[in-house]
XYZ file of C-alpha atoms in Angstrom:
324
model
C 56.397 12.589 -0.641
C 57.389 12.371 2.938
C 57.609 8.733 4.240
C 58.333 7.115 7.487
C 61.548 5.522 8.771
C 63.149 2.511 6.595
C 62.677 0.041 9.334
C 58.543 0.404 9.240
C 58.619 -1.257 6.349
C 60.391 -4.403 7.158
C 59.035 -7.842 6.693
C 58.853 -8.507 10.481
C 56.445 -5.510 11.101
C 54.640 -5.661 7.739
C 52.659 -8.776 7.287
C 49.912 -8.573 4.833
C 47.525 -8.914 7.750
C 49.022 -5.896 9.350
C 48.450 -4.121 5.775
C 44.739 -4.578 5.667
C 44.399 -3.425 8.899
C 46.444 -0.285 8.532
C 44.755 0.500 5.045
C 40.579 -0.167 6.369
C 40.092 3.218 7.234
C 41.991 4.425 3.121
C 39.870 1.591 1.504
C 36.405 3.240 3.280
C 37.332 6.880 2.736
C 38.170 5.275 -1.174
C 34.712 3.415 -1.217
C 32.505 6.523 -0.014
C 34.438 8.631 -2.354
C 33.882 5.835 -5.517
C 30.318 5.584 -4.608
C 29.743 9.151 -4.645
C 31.604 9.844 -8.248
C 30.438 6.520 -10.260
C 27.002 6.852 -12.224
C 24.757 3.638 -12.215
C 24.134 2.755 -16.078
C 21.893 0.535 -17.869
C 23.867 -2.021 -20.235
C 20.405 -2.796 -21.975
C 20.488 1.322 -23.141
C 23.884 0.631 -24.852
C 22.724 -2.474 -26.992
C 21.659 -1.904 -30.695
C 18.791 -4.495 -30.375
C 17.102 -3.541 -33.549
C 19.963 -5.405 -35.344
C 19.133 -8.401 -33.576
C 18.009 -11.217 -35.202
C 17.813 -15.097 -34.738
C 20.541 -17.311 -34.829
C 20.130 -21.186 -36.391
C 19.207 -23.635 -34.293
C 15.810 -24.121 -32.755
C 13.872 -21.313 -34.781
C 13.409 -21.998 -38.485
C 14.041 -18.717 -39.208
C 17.712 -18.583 -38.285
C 20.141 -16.948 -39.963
C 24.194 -17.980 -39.831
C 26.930 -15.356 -38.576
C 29.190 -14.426 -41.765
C 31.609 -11.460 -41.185
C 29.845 -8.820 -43.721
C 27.121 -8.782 -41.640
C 28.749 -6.189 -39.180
C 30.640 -3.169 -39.720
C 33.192 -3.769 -37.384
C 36.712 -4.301 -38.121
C 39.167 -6.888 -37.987
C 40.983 -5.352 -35.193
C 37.947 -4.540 -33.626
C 36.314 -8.034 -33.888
C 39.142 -9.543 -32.461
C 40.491 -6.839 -29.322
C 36.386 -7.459 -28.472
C 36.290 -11.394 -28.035
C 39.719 -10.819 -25.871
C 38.163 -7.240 -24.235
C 35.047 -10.090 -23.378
C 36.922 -13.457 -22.465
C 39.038 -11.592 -20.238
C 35.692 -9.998 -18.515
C 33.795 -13.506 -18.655
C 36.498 -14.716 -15.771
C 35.060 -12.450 -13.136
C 33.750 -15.355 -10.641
C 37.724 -16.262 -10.692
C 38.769 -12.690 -10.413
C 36.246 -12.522 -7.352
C 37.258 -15.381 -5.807
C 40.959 -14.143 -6.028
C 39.954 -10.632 -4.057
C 37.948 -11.881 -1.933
C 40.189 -14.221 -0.711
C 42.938 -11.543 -0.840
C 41.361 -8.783 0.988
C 38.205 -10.233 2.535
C 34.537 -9.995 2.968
C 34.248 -8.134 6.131
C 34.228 -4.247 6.758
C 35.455 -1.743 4.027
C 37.255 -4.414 2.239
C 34.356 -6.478 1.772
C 32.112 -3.997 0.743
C 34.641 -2.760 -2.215
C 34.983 -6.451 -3.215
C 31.546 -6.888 -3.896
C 30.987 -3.457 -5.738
C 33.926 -4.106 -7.746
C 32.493 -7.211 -8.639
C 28.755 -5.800 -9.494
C 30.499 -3.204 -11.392
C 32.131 -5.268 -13.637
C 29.137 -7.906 -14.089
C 28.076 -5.060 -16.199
C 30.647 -5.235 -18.790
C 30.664 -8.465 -19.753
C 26.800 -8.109 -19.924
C 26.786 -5.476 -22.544
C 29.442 -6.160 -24.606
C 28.311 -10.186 -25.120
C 24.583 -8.618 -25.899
C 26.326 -5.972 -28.251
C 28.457 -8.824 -30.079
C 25.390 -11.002 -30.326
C 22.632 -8.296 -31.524
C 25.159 -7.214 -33.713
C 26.386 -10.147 -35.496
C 30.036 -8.906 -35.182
C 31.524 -12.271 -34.234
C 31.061 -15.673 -34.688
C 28.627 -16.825 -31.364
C 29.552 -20.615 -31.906
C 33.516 -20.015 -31.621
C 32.622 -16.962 -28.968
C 30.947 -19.256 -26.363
C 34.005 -22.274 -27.599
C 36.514 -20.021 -26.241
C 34.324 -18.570 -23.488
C 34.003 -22.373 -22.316
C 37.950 -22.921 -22.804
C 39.175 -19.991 -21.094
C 36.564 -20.128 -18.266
C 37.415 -24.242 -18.219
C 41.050 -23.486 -17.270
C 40.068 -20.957 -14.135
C 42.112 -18.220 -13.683
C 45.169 -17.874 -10.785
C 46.680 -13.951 -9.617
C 50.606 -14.092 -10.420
C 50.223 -12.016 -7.079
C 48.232 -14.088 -4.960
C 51.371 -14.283 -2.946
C 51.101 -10.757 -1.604
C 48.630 -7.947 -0.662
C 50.811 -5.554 -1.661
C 51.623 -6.940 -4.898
C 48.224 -7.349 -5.740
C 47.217 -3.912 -5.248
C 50.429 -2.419 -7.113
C 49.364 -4.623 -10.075
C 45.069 -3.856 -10.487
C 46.667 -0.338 -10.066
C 47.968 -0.461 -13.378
C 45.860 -3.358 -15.165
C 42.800 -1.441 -14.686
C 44.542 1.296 -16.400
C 45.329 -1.299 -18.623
C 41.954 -2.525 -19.342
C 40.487 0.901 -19.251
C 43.317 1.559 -22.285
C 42.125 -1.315 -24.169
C 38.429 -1.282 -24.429
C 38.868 2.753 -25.104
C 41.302 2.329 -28.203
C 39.417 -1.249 -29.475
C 36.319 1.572 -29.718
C 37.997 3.837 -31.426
C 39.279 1.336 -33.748
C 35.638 -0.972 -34.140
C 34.763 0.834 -36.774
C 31.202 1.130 -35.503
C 30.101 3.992 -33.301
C 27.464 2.216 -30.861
C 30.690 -0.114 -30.176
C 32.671 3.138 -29.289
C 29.995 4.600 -26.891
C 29.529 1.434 -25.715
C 33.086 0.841 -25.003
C 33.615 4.475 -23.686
C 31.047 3.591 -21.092
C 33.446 0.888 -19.836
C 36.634 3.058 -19.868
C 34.813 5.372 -17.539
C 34.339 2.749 -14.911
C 37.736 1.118 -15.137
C 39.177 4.435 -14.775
C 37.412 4.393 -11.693
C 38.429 1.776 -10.513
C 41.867 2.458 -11.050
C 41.571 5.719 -8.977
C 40.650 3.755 -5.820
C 44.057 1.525 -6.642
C 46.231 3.903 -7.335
C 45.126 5.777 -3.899
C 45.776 3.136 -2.150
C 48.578 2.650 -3.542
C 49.951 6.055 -2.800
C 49.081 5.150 1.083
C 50.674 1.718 1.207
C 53.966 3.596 -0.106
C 53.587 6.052 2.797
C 53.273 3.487 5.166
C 55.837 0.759 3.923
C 57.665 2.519 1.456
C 60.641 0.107 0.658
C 57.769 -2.630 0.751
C 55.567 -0.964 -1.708
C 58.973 -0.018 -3.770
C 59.899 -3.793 -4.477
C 56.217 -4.591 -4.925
C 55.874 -1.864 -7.788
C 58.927 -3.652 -9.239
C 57.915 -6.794 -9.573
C 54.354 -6.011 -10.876
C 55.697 -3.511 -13.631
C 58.695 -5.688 -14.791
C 56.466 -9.070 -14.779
C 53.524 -7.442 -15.713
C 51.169 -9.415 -18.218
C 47.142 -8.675 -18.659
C 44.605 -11.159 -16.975
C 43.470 -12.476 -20.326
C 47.334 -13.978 -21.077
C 45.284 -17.671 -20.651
C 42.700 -16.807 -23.688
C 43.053 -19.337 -26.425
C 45.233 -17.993 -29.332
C 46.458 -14.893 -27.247
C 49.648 -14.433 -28.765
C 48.530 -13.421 -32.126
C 45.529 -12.139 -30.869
C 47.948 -9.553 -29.123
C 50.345 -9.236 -31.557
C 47.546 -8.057 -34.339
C 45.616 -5.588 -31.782
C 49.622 -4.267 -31.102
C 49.604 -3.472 -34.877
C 46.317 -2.441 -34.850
C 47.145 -0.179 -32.181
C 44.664 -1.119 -29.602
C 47.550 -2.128 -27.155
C 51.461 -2.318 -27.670
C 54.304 -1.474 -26.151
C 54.611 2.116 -26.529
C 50.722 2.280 -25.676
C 52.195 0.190 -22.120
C 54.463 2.473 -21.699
C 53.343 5.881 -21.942
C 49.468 5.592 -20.761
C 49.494 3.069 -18.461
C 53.056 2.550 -16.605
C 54.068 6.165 -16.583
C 50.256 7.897 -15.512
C 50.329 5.876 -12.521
C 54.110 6.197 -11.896
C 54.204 9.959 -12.450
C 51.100 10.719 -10.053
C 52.626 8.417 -7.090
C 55.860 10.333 -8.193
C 57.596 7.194 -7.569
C 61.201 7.966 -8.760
C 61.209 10.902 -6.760
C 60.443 8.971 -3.304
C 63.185 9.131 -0.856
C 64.395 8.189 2.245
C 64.171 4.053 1.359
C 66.542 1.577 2.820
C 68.439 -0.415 0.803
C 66.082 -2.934 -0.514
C 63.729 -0.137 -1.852
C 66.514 1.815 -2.956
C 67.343 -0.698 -5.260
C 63.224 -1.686 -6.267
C 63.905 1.589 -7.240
C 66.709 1.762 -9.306
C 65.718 -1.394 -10.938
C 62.624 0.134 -11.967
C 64.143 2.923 -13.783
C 66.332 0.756 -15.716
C 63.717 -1.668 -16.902
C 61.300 1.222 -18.014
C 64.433 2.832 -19.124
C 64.591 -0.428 -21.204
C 60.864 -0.862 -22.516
C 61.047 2.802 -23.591
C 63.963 1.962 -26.067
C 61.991 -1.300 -27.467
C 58.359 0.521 -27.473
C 60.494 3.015 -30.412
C 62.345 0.293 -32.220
C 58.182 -1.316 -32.325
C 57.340 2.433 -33.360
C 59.717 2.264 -36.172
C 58.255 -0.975 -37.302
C 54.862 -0.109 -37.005
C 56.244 3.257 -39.106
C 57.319 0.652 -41.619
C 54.662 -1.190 -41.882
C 52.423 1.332 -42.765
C 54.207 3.011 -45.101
C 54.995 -0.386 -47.283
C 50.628 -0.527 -47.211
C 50.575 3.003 -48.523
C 52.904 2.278 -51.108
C 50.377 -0.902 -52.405
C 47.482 1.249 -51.997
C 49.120 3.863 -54.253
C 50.259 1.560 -56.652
């Protein structure tokens, strides 16, 4: 990648105000390109509403949620509630970007796609969880309250930069995540459902990761550090979901998300096509961004195998019951 002089990307000539005004005429080439590739969809088509049926309440004819009455798994029932709180926080999410980038020109008009885009998901998969019984709707709209009660806050409000290096990756991330909770649901209508998502977020994560690319080509030492800091402290939107932590820790085992899953599809894809170890020609501060960055993935590669080993384990010690 060929980049310009060390000294462009200094904190006296780069201010984030600077950025958005150097990257309007990416972000509109970006947007006309996204508007030409992405498909308008229905989320009503992807909902089995057959299945539906009343809930207690005000109908006399209500019936109560128990588990058995969806074929979805475990895994599946609970990577969906945290797939679906963390899309639920959207009007937080908007405010954040908006603020961030703007409402005027290019900028604006991605914002507000983005946001439309997204409305979608949360739409189908709360009328997919609800026509198909496959979660509890009195402890989905609890948590829905809770989470949404507590508001959401970027750990990269700070910084334009930052914030673009990180929805680079998280929407890769999230893109990941509602893919593999498909494939492990259980239930195909959840899969296609789910694979409808993934193809947007993907999407999304294209007009990132390009923009990315050009904010390393115009303030590459900037961008560098930026990277750093997003991959190294990186943590998904949903972090604030009640019960998180084990909800994590069983789609990890489930392997929805984990570690290695971090690590090879979502750090390295956008790593290896911005060819970011490879970039040279940084100053000292980006020089080191860099070499920091090696080491910590350097790092989370050797704990994503001692997790693989464990997960290895694990299964084998459930064979062995199974057999026995």
């Amino acid at each position: 990648m060929t980049t310009t002089p060390a000294h462009l990307g200094s904190p006296s000539v780069w201010t984030d105000a600077r950025l958005l005004y150097a990257l309007e005429e990416v972000v509109e080439k970006e947007l006309n390109r996204h508007l030409q590739v992405a498909k308008d969809w229905m989320p009503h088509e992807y909902v089995p509403w057959s299945d539906g049926r009343n809930f207690p309440g005000f109908f006399e004819d209500g019936e109560a949620w128990e588990k058995g009455q969806s074929k979805v798994t475990e895994v599946g029932r609970i990577a969906l509630v945290v797939n679906l709180l963390t899309e639920d926080n959207l009007p937080s999410y908007h405010h954040e970007i908006a603020s961030l980038f703007g409402r005027d020109g290019a900028w604006g008009t991605w914002v507000h796609r983005w946001t439309a885009e997204e409305g979608r998901h949360g739409i189908v998969m709360r009328d997919y969880l609800l026509a198909s019984r496959a979660v509890d709707p009195d402890k989905l709209e609890e948590f829905r309250m809770s989470h949404m009660s507590e508001g959401f806050e970027s750990d990269n409000r700070h910084s334009m930069l930052h914030s673009v290096a990180y929805v680079a990756f998280q929407e890769l991330a999230t893109r990941i995540s509602h893919r593999n909770t498909g494939h492990q649901s259980g239930d195909p209508v959840c899969d296609r459902m789910l694979a409808r998502i993934a193809t947007d977020e993907n999407l999304h994560m294209v007009f990132y990761r390009n923009l990315l690319k050009a904010a390393f080509e115009l303030a590459p030492d900037l961008t560098m550090q930026a990277v750093r800091d997003v991959v190294v402290d990186f943590r998904m939107p949903g972090h604030g979901i009640p019960g998180f932590e084990r909800a994590a820790a069983q789609m990890a085992i489930g392997e929805v998300y984990n570690l290695r899953i971090h690590h090879d599809d979502v750090l390295q894809p956008v790593l290896r096509h911005l060819k970011v170890m490879q970039i040279d020609g940084l100053g000292p501060e980006g020089a080191k961004a860099q070499e920091e960055l090696g080491l910590f993935l350097g790092g989370l590669d050797s704990e994503a195998s001692k997790f693989d080993e464990k997960l290895a384990a694990r299964k084998a010690r459930m064979a062995a019951r199974a057999a026995g």
